[in-house]
Coordinates of C-alpha atoms and ligand atoms in Angstrom, one line a residue:
M66 CA -44.8 12.6 127.1
A67 CA -41.4 13.1 128.9
H68 CA -39.2 12.3 125.8
F69 CA -40.8 15.3 123.9
E70 CA -39.5 17.6 126.5
E71 CA -36.2 16.2 126.2
V72 CA -36.3 16.4 122.1
S73 CA -37.2 20.2 122.8
K74 CA -34.6 20.9 125.4
Q75 CA -31.9 18.9 123.0
S76 CA -33.0 20.6 119.8
D77 CA -32.4 24.2 121.4
L78 CA -28.7 23.0 121.4
H79 CA -29.0 22.2 117.6
P80 CA -30.7 25.4 116.3
K81 CA -31.7 25.6 112.5
P82 CA -30.5 28.9 111.0
A83 CA -33.4 30.9 109.9
G84 CA -34.2 30.6 106.0
L85 CA -32.0 27.6 105.3
V86 CA -33.6 25.1 102.9
L87 CA -32.2 21.7 102.1
Q88 CA -33.4 18.7 100.5
Y89 CA -32.9 15.0 100.9
G90 CA -31.7 14.1 97.5
T91 CA -29.9 11.0 95.9
A92 CA -27.1 11.1 98.5
G93 CA -29.3 12.3 101.5
F94 CA -28.3 15.9 102.8
R95 CA -24.9 17.4 101.5
T96 CA -23.6 20.9 101.7
S97 CA -20.9 23.0 103.8
A98 CA -20.3 21.1 107.0
N99 CA -21.0 24.5 108.9
K100 CA -24.8 24.3 108.0
L101 CA -25.5 20.7 109.1
D102 CA -25.6 20.5 112.9
H103 CA -29.5 20.9 112.9
I104 CA -29.7 18.4 110.1
M105 CA -27.8 15.8 111.9
F106 CA -29.8 16.2 115.2
R107 CA -33.1 15.9 113.2
M108 CA -32.0 12.9 111.2
G109 CA -31.2 11.3 114.6
L110 CA -34.6 11.6 115.7
L111 CA -35.9 10.7 112.1
A112 CA -33.9 7.4 112.5
T113 CA -35.1 6.7 115.7
L114 CA -38.6 7.0 114.4
R115 CA -37.8 4.8 111.3
S116 CA -36.4 2.1 113.7
K117 CA -39.6 2.1 115.8
K118 CA -41.5 1.9 112.6
T119 CA -39.5 -1.0 111.0
K120 CA -38.9 -2.6 114.4
A121 CA -35.3 -3.1 113.3
T122 CA -32.1 -1.4 113.3
I123 CA -31.7 1.9 111.1
G124 CA -28.0 2.9 110.0
V125 CA -26.9 6.8 110.0
M126 CA -23.7 7.6 108.0
V127 CA -22.1 10.9 108.3
T128 CA -20.0 11.6 105.2
A129 CA -19.9 13.9 101.9
S130 CA -18.3 11.1 100.1
H131 CA -16.4 12.4 97.3
N132 CA -17.1 16.1 97.8
P133 CA -14.4 18.5 99.3
E134 CA -13.0 18.1 102.9
E135 CA -15.2 21.2 103.8
D136 CA -18.4 19.7 103.1
N137 CA -20.3 16.9 104.9
G138 CA -23.7 15.1 104.7
V139 CA -25.8 12.3 105.9
K140 CA -27.7 9.3 104.9
L141 CA -30.0 6.9 106.6
I142 CA -29.8 3.2 105.8
D143 CA -32.9 1.2 106.1
P144 CA -33.1 -2.3 107.6
M145 CA -31.7 -4.6 104.9
G146 CA -28.8 -2.2 104.2
E147 CA -30.6 -0.5 101.2
M148 CA -31.2 3.3 100.8
L149 CA -33.9 5.0 102.9
T150 CA -37.2 4.3 101.2
S151 CA -38.5 7.4 99.2
S152 CA -41.6 8.3 101.2
W153 CA -39.3 8.6 104.4
E154 CA -37.1 10.9 102.1
D155 CA -40.1 13.4 102.1
Y156 CA -40.1 13.2 105.8
A157 CA -36.4 13.8 106.1
T158 CA -36.7 16.9 103.9
Q159 CA -39.8 18.2 106.1
L160 CA -38.3 17.5 109.4
A161 CA -35.0 19.4 108.0
N162 CA -36.8 22.4 107.1
T163 CA -39.3 22.9 109.8
K164 CA -38.8 26.1 112.0
Q165 CA -37.2 25.6 115.4
D166 CA -40.5 26.2 117.2
E167 CA -42.3 23.7 114.8
L168 CA -40.2 20.8 115.0
L169 CA -42.2 19.1 117.9
T170 CA -45.5 19.6 115.5
T171 CA -43.7 18.2 112.4
L172 CA -42.2 15.0 114.4
K173 CA -45.7 14.5 116.2
D174 CA -47.2 14.4 112.5
I175 CA -45.0 12.0 111.3
I176 CA -45.5 9.7 114.2
K177 CA -49.4 9.8 113.6
K178 CA -49.1 9.4 109.8
E179 CA -47.0 6.6 110.2
A180 CA -49.0 5.3 113.4
I181 CA -45.6 4.8 115.4
D182 CA -45.6 2.9 118.5
M183 CA -43.5 5.2 120.7
S184 CA -43.2 2.8 123.2
R185 CA -41.2 0.5 121.1
E186 CA -37.4 0.1 121.5
A187 CA -35.1 1.8 118.7
N188 CA -31.9 0.8 117.4
V189 CA -29.6 3.1 115.5
F190 CA -26.2 2.4 114.4
V191 CA -24.2 5.7 113.7
G192 CA -20.9 5.7 111.6
K193 CA -18.7 8.6 110.2
D194 CA -15.9 9.3 107.6
T195 CA -12.6 10.9 108.4
R196 CA -13.7 14.6 107.9
S197 CA -12.8 17.0 110.6
S198 CA -16.4 17.9 111.0
S199 CA -17.7 14.3 111.3
A200 CA -16.9 14.1 114.9
S201 CA -19.1 16.8 116.3
L202 CA -22.0 16.2 113.5
S203 CA -22.1 12.5 114.5
Q204 CA -22.5 13.6 118.1
A205 CA -25.2 15.6 117.0
V206 CA -26.9 12.6 115.4
L207 CA -26.5 10.6 118.7
D208 CA -28.1 13.5 120.5
G209 CA -31.1 12.9 118.3
V210 CA -31.1 9.4 119.1
K211 CA -30.0 9.8 122.8
A212 CA -31.3 7.6 125.4
L213 CA -33.1 5.6 122.7
G214 CA -30.5 2.8 122.0
G215 CA -28.0 4.7 119.6
H216 CA -24.9 2.6 118.8
N217 CA -21.9 4.6 117.8
Y218 CA -19.6 2.5 115.5
G219 CA -17.2 5.3 115.0
L220 CA -15.0 5.6 112.0
V221 CA -16.2 3.0 109.2
T222 CA -16.8 3.2 105.4
T223 CA -20.3 3.6 104.2
P224 CA -20.6 0.1 103.0
Q225 CA -19.4 -1.2 106.1
L226 CA -22.2 0.5 107.9
H227 CA -24.8 -0.8 105.5
Y228 CA -23.3 -4.4 105.9
M229 CA -23.5 -4.2 109.7
V230 CA -27.2 -2.7 109.7
C231 CA -28.0 -5.7 107.5
C232 CA -26.1 -8.4 109.6
Q233 CA -28.0 -7.0 112.6
N234 CA -31.3 -7.2 111.0
T235 CA -30.8 -10.6 109.7
Q236 CA -29.8 -12.1 113.0
G237 CA -26.4 -12.5 111.5
K238 CA -27.6 -14.6 108.5
Y239 CA -25.5 -12.0 106.1
G240 CA -22.6 -12.1 108.6
E241 CA -21.4 -10.7 112.0
A242 CA -22.4 -7.1 112.5
T243 CA -18.9 -5.7 113.4
V244 CA -16.0 -4.5 111.4
E245 CA -14.0 -7.7 112.2
G246 CA -16.8 -10.1 111.0
Y247 CA -16.8 -7.9 107.8
Y248 CA -13.0 -8.3 107.4
R249 CA -13.5 -12.2 108.0
K250 CA -16.4 -12.7 105.9
L251 CA -14.9 -10.8 103.1
S252 CA -11.2 -12.2 103.4
Q253 CA -12.2 -15.7 103.6
A254 CA -14.1 -15.6 100.3
F255 CA -11.1 -13.8 98.9
S256 CA -8.9 -16.8 100.0
Q257 CA -11.2 -19.5 98.7
L258 CA -11.3 -17.5 95.4
A259 CA -7.6 -17.1 95.1
K260 CA -6.9 -20.7 95.8
N261 CA -8.1 -21.3 92.0
A262 CA -5.5 -18.9 90.7
S263 CA -2.4 -20.5 89.4
N264 CA 1.1 -19.6 90.9
R265 CA 1.3 -15.9 90.7
T266 CA 4.5 -13.8 91.4
D267 CA 4.7 -11.4 94.0
D268 CA 4.4 -8.6 91.3
Q269 CA 1.1 -9.9 90.1
K270 CA -0.4 -10.0 93.6
H271 CA 0.7 -6.4 93.9
L272 CA -2.0 -3.6 93.9
S273 CA -1.4 0.1 94.4
V274 CA -4.4 1.8 96.5
D275 CA -5.1 5.5 96.5
G276 CA -7.1 6.0 99.7
A277 CA -8.2 9.5 98.7
N278 CA -6.9 10.4 102.3
G279 CA -10.0 9.1 103.7
I280 CA -11.6 6.3 105.8
G281 CA -11.0 3.5 103.0
A282 CA -7.1 3.9 103.5
I283 CA -7.7 3.3 107.2
K284 CA -9.8 0.2 106.6
V285 CA -8.1 -1.4 103.9
R286 CA -4.9 -1.2 106.1
E287 CA -6.9 -2.9 109.0
M288 CA -8.0 -5.7 106.8
E289 CA -4.5 -6.2 105.0
S290 CA -3.4 -8.8 107.9
H291 CA -6.2 -11.0 106.8
L292 CA -4.9 -10.9 102.9
K293 CA -1.6 -11.2 103.5
K294 CA -0.7 -14.5 101.5
H295 CA -2.8 -13.4 98.6
M296 CA -2.5 -9.8 98.2
Q297 CA 0.1 -7.3 98.5
L298 CA -1.1 -3.7 99.1
S299 CA 0.7 -0.3 98.8
V300 CA -1.4 2.3 100.1
F301 CA -1.0 6.0 99.2
N302 CA -2.8 8.9 100.4
D303 CA -3.7 7.4 103.4
G304 CA -4.4 10.6 105.2
S305 CA -1.4 11.1 107.0
R306 CA -0.5 14.5 105.1
G307 CA -2.8 15.3 102.1
K308 CA -6.4 16.8 102.4
L309 CA -9.4 14.4 101.6
N310 CA -10.3 14.1 98.1
H311 CA -8.0 16.8 97.3
K312 CA -6.3 16.0 93.5
C313 CA -7.1 12.3 94.6
G314 CA -9.8 9.6 94.9
A315 CA -12.0 8.1 92.6
D316 CA -13.9 11.1 91.4
F317 CA -10.9 13.1 90.7
V318 CA -9.1 10.3 88.7
K319 CA -12.4 9.5 86.7
V320 CA -13.3 13.2 86.1
Q321 CA -9.9 14.5 85.3
Q322 CA -8.7 11.2 83.5
E323 CA -5.3 11.5 85.3
L324 CA -3.3 10.0 88.1
P325 CA -3.7 11.3 91.5
T326 CA -1.2 13.3 93.2
G327 CA 0.9 11.3 95.6
I328 CA 1.0 8.0 94.1
K329 CA 4.4 6.4 92.8
I330 CA 4.1 3.7 90.3
N331 CA 5.9 2.2 87.3
P332 CA 4.3 1.7 83.8
G333 CA 1.9 -1.3 83.9
D334 CA 1.4 -1.4 87.4
R335 CA -2.2 -2.0 88.7
C336 CA -3.7 0.8 90.7
C337 CA -7.0 1.8 92.1
S338 CA -8.7 4.6 93.7
F339 CA -11.3 5.1 96.4
D340 CA -13.6 7.8 97.2
G341 CA -13.9 9.7 100.6
D342 CA -16.2 7.1 102.0
A343 CA -15.1 4.1 99.9
D344 CA -18.3 3.3 98.2
R345 CA -16.5 3.8 94.7
I346 CA -13.6 2.2 93.2
V347 CA -11.9 2.9 89.6
Y348 CA -8.8 1.1 88.4
Y349 CA -6.0 2.5 86.1
Y350 CA -2.5 2.1 84.9
T351 CA 0.1 4.1 82.8
D352 CA 1.7 2.5 79.8
S353 CA 5.3 2.7 78.7
Q354 CA 4.9 6.1 76.9
G355 CA 3.5 7.5 80.2
D356 CA -0.2 7.6 79.0
F357 CA -3.0 7.2 81.4
H358 CA -5.4 4.5 81.0
L359 CA -8.6 4.5 83.0
L360 CA -10.7 1.3 84.0
D361 CA -13.8 2.9 85.2
G362 CA -17.2 1.3 86.6
D363 CA -18.2 0.3 82.9
K364 CA -15.1 -1.9 82.7
I365 CA -15.7 -3.0 86.0
A366 CA -19.1 -4.4 85.3
T367 CA -17.7 -5.9 82.0
L368 CA -15.1 -7.9 83.8
I369 CA -17.6 -8.9 86.5
S370 CA -20.4 -10.0 84.2
T371 CA -18.2 -11.6 81.8
F372 CA -16.9 -13.8 84.8
L373 CA -20.1 -14.4 86.3
K374 CA -21.6 -15.4 82.8
E375 CA -18.8 -17.9 82.1
L376 CA -19.2 -19.6 85.5
L377 CA -23.1 -19.8 85.0
N378 CA -22.0 -21.8 81.9
E379 CA -19.9 -24.0 83.3
A380 CA -22.0 -24.7 86.3
G381 CA -24.8 -25.6 83.7
L382 CA -27.2 -23.0 85.7
D383 CA -30.0 -21.1 83.7
L384 CA -29.9 -17.7 85.5
K385 CA -30.9 -14.5 84.1
I386 CA -28.1 -12.1 84.4
A387 CA -28.2 -8.0 83.4
V388 CA -26.1 -5.2 83.7
V389 CA -27.7 -1.7 84.9
Q390 CA -26.0 1.2 84.0
T391 CA -27.0 5.1 83.7
A392 CA -26.6 7.8 80.8
Y393 CA -23.0 8.2 81.9
A394 CA -21.8 4.9 80.8
N395 CA -19.4 4.7 77.9
G396 CA -21.4 4.1 74.6
S397 CA -18.5 1.4 73.8
S398 CA -19.5 -0.5 77.0
T399 CA -23.2 -0.8 76.1
H400 CA -22.4 -1.9 72.9
Y401 CA -19.9 -4.5 73.7
L402 CA -22.3 -5.9 76.5
E403 CA -25.2 -5.9 74.3
K404 CA -23.6 -7.1 71.0
T405 CA -20.7 -9.1 71.8
M406 CA -21.4 -10.5 75.5
K407 CA -25.3 -10.4 74.5
V408 CA -26.3 -9.8 78.3
I409 CA -29.5 -7.8 79.0
V410 CA -28.5 -3.9 79.4
K411 CA -30.8 -1.4 81.6
C412 CA -30.4 2.3 81.8
T413 CA -31.7 4.0 84.6
K414 CA -31.5 7.7 86.2
T415 CA -28.3 8.6 87.9
G416 CA -28.6 7.7 91.6
V417 CA -27.5 4.3 93.3
K418 CA -31.0 3.6 94.6
H419 CA -32.3 3.7 90.9
L420 CA -29.7 1.4 89.9
H421 CA -30.1 -0.9 92.9
H422 CA -33.8 -1.3 92.1
A423 CA -33.4 -2.2 88.7
A424 CA -30.9 -4.6 89.4
Q425 CA -33.1 -6.5 91.8
E426 CA -35.6 -7.3 88.8
F427 CA -32.9 -10.0 87.7
D428 CA -31.8 -13.2 88.9
I429 CA -28.1 -11.8 89.0
G430 CA -28.0 -7.9 88.5
V431 CA -24.7 -6.2 88.1
Y432 CA -24.9 -2.6 88.3
F433 CA -22.4 0.2 88.2
E434 CA -22.1 3.8 87.6
A435 CA -19.4 5.0 85.4
N436 CA -17.8 6.7 88.3
G437 CA -17.2 3.2 90.1
H438 CA -20.1 2.8 92.5
G439 CA -21.7 -0.4 92.3
T440 CA -22.2 -4.1 93.3
V441 CA -23.8 -7.3 92.2
L442 CA -27.2 -8.3 93.4
F443 CA -28.3 -12.0 93.7
S444 CA -31.9 -13.0 93.9
D445 CA -33.0 -15.3 96.8
G446 CA -33.8 -17.9 94.1
A447 CA -30.5 -17.5 92.4
E448 CA -28.6 -18.0 95.7
E449 CA -30.4 -21.1 96.5
K450 CA -29.9 -22.7 93.0
I451 CA -26.1 -22.1 93.4
Q452 CA -26.2 -23.5 96.9
Q453 CA -28.1 -26.4 96.0
L454 CA -25.4 -27.1 93.0
A455 CA -22.5 -26.6 95.3
N456 CA -24.0 -29.5 97.7
D457 CA -24.8 -31.8 94.8
A458 CA -22.6 -34.9 94.9
N459 CA -23.7 -36.2 91.5
I460 CA -22.2 -33.5 89.4
N461 CA -18.8 -33.3 87.4
D462 CA -15.6 -31.7 88.6
E463 CA -16.1 -28.8 86.3
R464 CA -19.7 -27.9 87.4
K465 CA -18.5 -28.4 91.2
K466 CA -15.8 -26.1 90.7
A467 CA -18.0 -23.3 89.0
A468 CA -20.6 -23.7 91.8
F469 CA -18.1 -23.3 94.5
L470 CA -16.5 -20.1 92.6
L471 CA -20.1 -18.7 92.6
Q472 CA -20.6 -19.4 96.1
N473 CA -17.5 -17.7 97.2
T474 CA -18.3 -14.7 94.6
I475 CA -21.6 -14.3 96.4
N476 CA -19.7 -14.1 99.9
I477 CA -17.2 -11.6 98.8
I478 CA -19.5 -9.2 97.3
N479 CA -21.4 -6.4 99.5
Q480 CA -24.8 -6.8 98.0
T481 CA -26.3 -3.8 100.3
V482 CA -24.4 -1.1 98.3
G483 CA -21.4 -0.6 96.2
D484 CA -18.1 -1.4 98.3
A485 CA -14.7 -0.2 97.1
I486 CA -13.0 -2.9 99.3
S487 CA -15.3 -5.5 98.3
D488 CA -15.2 -4.7 94.7
M489 CA -11.5 -4.5 94.9
L490 CA -11.2 -8.1 96.3
L491 CA -13.6 -9.6 93.6
I492 CA -11.6 -7.8 90.6
E493 CA -8.3 -9.0 92.2
A494 CA -9.9 -12.5 92.6
I495 CA -11.1 -12.6 89.0
L496 CA -8.0 -11.3 87.5
A497 CA -5.9 -13.8 89.3
I498 CA -8.3 -16.6 88.3
K499 CA -8.4 -15.7 84.7
G500 CA -4.6 -14.9 84.7
M501 CA -5.4 -11.7 83.1
T502 CA -3.3 -8.6 83.3
V503 CA -4.8 -5.0 84.0
Q504 CA -3.9 -4.3 80.2
Q505 CA -5.6 -7.6 79.0
W506 CA -8.7 -6.4 80.8
D507 CA -8.5 -2.8 79.4
A508 CA -8.4 -4.3 75.8
I509 CA -11.9 -6.0 76.2
Y510 CA -13.1 -3.2 74.6
S511 CA -12.0 0.7 74.0
D512 CA -13.8 3.4 75.6
L513 CA -15.0 6.2 73.5
P514 CA -13.2 9.4 74.4
N515 CA -15.4 11.4 76.6
R516 CA -15.7 14.7 78.7
Q517 CA -17.6 16.0 81.8
L518 CA -18.0 19.4 82.3
K519 CA -20.2 21.5 85.0
V520 CA -22.1 24.8 84.2
K521 CA -23.5 27.2 86.9
V522 CA -26.8 28.6 86.4
S523 CA -29.1 30.6 88.5
D524 CA -31.7 27.6 89.1
R525 CA -30.6 24.2 87.9
R526 CA -34.2 23.1 88.4
V527 CA -35.1 24.8 85.0
I528 CA -33.8 21.7 83.5
D529 CA -36.3 18.7 83.3
T530 CA -35.3 15.5 81.4
T531 CA -36.9 12.2 80.3
D532 CA -35.8 8.9 78.8
A533 CA -33.1 8.0 81.9
E534 CA -32.0 11.6 81.8
R535 CA -30.7 11.3 78.4
R536 CA -33.0 14.1 77.0
A537 CA -33.8 17.6 78.2
V538 CA -37.5 18.3 78.2
T539 CA -37.0 22.2 79.4
P540 CA -35.9 24.8 78.9
A541 CA -37.2 24.9 75.5
G542 CA -34.9 24.8 72.5
L543 CA -32.1 23.1 74.6
Q544 CA -32.5 19.6 73.5
E545 CA -32.9 20.6 69.9
A546 CA -29.6 22.5 70.4
I547 CA -27.9 19.5 71.8
D548 CA -29.1 17.4 68.9
D549 CA -28.0 19.8 66.2
L550 CA -24.4 19.9 68.0
V551 CA -24.1 16.1 68.4
K552 CA -24.9 16.1 64.2
K553 CA -21.6 17.6 63.5
Y554 CA -19.4 14.9 65.2
Q555 CA -18.7 11.2 64.8
K556 CA -20.0 8.5 67.1
A557 CA -21.2 11.6 69.3
R558 CA -23.9 11.8 72.2
S559 CA -24.2 14.3 74.7
F560 CA -26.6 15.0 77.3
V561 CA -27.2 17.4 80.2
R562 CA -28.8 17.2 83.9
P563 CA -29.1 19.0 86.9
S564 CA -26.8 17.6 89.6
G565 CA -28.5 16.3 92.8
T566 CA -25.2 16.7 95.0
E567 CA -23.8 20.1 93.7
D568 CA -25.5 23.5 92.6
V569 CA -24.3 23.0 88.8
V570 CA -25.5 21.4 85.7
R571 CA -23.7 18.4 84.3
V572 CA -22.8 18.2 80.8
Y573 CA -21.6 14.8 79.3
A574 CA -20.3 14.4 75.8
E575 CA -18.4 11.4 73.8
A576 CA -17.1 11.3 70.4
D577 CA -14.5 9.6 68.2
T578 CA -11.7 11.6 69.3
Q579 CA -10.7 13.4 72.5
E580 CA -10.7 16.6 70.6
S581 CA -14.2 16.4 69.3
A582 CA -15.6 15.2 72.8
D583 CA -13.9 18.3 74.5
A584 CA -15.4 20.6 71.6
L585 CA -18.7 19.0 71.7
A586 CA -19.2 19.0 75.7
H587 CA -17.9 22.8 75.5
E588 CA -20.5 24.0 72.5
V589 CA -23.3 22.1 74.8
S590 CA -22.0 23.8 77.9
L591 CA -22.7 27.1 76.1
A592 CA -26.0 26.0 75.0
V593 CA -26.8 25.3 78.6
Y594 CA -25.4 28.6 79.8
G595 CA -27.2 30.6 77.1
L596 CA -30.6 29.0 77.4
A597 CA -30.8 27.8 81.0
G598 CA -29.7 31.0 83.0
G599 CA -26.1 30.7 83.1
V600 CA -24.3 32.6 85.8
G601 CA -20.7 33.9 86.2
D602 CA -18.3 33.8 83.1
E603 CA -19.2 31.9 79.9
P604 CA -17.7 28.6 79.7
K605 CA -14.1 28.6 78.2
P606 CA -12.9 26.1 75.6
L607 CA -10.9 23.3 76.9
H608 CA -7.9 23.8 74.6
Ligands
NG1_164 P1 -24.9 14.1 90.8 O1 -24.3 15.3 91.4 O2 -26.4 14.0 90.8 O3 -24.4 13.8 89.5 C1 -23.2 12.3 91.6 C2 -22.7 11.2 90.8 C3 -23.8 10.1 91.1 C4 -24.0 9.7 92.4 C5 -24.1 10.8 93.2 C6 -24.1 10.3 94.6 C7 -21.8 11.3 88.6 C8 -22.0 12.0 87.2 N1 -22.8 11.9 89.3 O4 -24.3 12.6 91.7 O5 -23.7 9.0 90.1 O6 -23.0 8.8 92.9 O7 -23.3 11.6 93.2 O8 -22.8 10.2 95.3 O9 -20.8 10.9 88.7
ZN165 ZN1 -18.9 8.0 98.2

């Protein structure tokens, strides 16, 4: 067939380096940008097949999120704006690793296995972040979808592309499939919510945003005019000078537990950082002593779930709300949510798709990774009940107001994926409605001091885990060593797992003091180094 000839011809322009093997992981493919040209082309092909198979629009996002500027990556977005289904992740890996001269055979195998009707139309939305490599890499994706209905959205945040794919496939029910439509939907909901806040001063409306020198900075600026009356933004690290994710952005702030470079703030000012593709957000402030205070994904989940629970009570709606976390969630947050707020808490493996799926099991599922990636999912039934109540003429004013707030909360949230801009607007609206300062929010519970470290090993796959990654099954003796170390400290917890996005083993530790958390993390790193084939220098103590 003619288009196979075209695939062959085009593929020669995007050759696979011999011997390179990559795997479609929790964040798609991610590695140095110079190794990705053939991957992009092939993902363009796969997205086309997926589109024909699902009879829907598929998204392809070119980004390496919070990784350094030199890296890049690609992920596919399924019809409802969700991550690519797992069975197709295997096809992605097969297609990525197949030899140049076997590409057509692999492609035809997939077509046969999935019984894809190649005469169907295909529609693919392609988006990219601001990395210098993203322009040519997204062109390689487009070469893969060429002549088959590819639509290039250019620069967008990852969550904007998820949103637009979902809008397109719901025939506009979720919103209009344009960036402008996204701004309108979110800002309208924000204005409705902000109307319910008592008079706020300009200071209270002010928020400092660290854009990580990435796409989020551009997009939040674009949105600013829609928010004028209710919000005052100062955007730092907007890409005009600094390097993407370098000493700034959500990942840097969360892991280093310090202010990003390039931000000018006063004690008590409310600040937030996005990551490189704007699907993560963390908040922070400094106090009068200059000490740094982080409000991470766990604090965000707590604020949002408290707000929603109160609204459900006021509305008199009996809906089951749950918070989904990973092993990285601070022990204090889990304790507070379970014991004080009495909400259901579920722990899943790291990786957004695991949290997303777990959250779908509840009427309202609030999910956040500690690193600030998260959103809220409302079941169809929950949305219907809220809608019905909002339209009910026979209810009292308190219930009416709660239903109205819930309705607009649904509209402000990007339910397809974690979204820094949408999360930021929701948090700002909640703080405004509750008349809460960032310090009061921070005081809901106190984080246990914690530390995250990385250890280089020759093959990180030697570490296998269980119990939502909280225990290591292999190598032999490692879990016992961790258990013994944890016993030496108060309120301590530690676990290790192989990263899905970097060639390292991650170590997490928490304890009653920062010194103890640091010492425990270091000792566990040594155990990993010794028992799991550490390479390079032995991990050094932090102090
Ligand atoms: P890895 O590298 O597998 O730890 C990191 C994050 C995940 C997730 C992915 C995708 C941590 C500890 N890990 O994964 O939560 O966000 O990146 O971006 O934050
Ligand atoms: Zn990201």
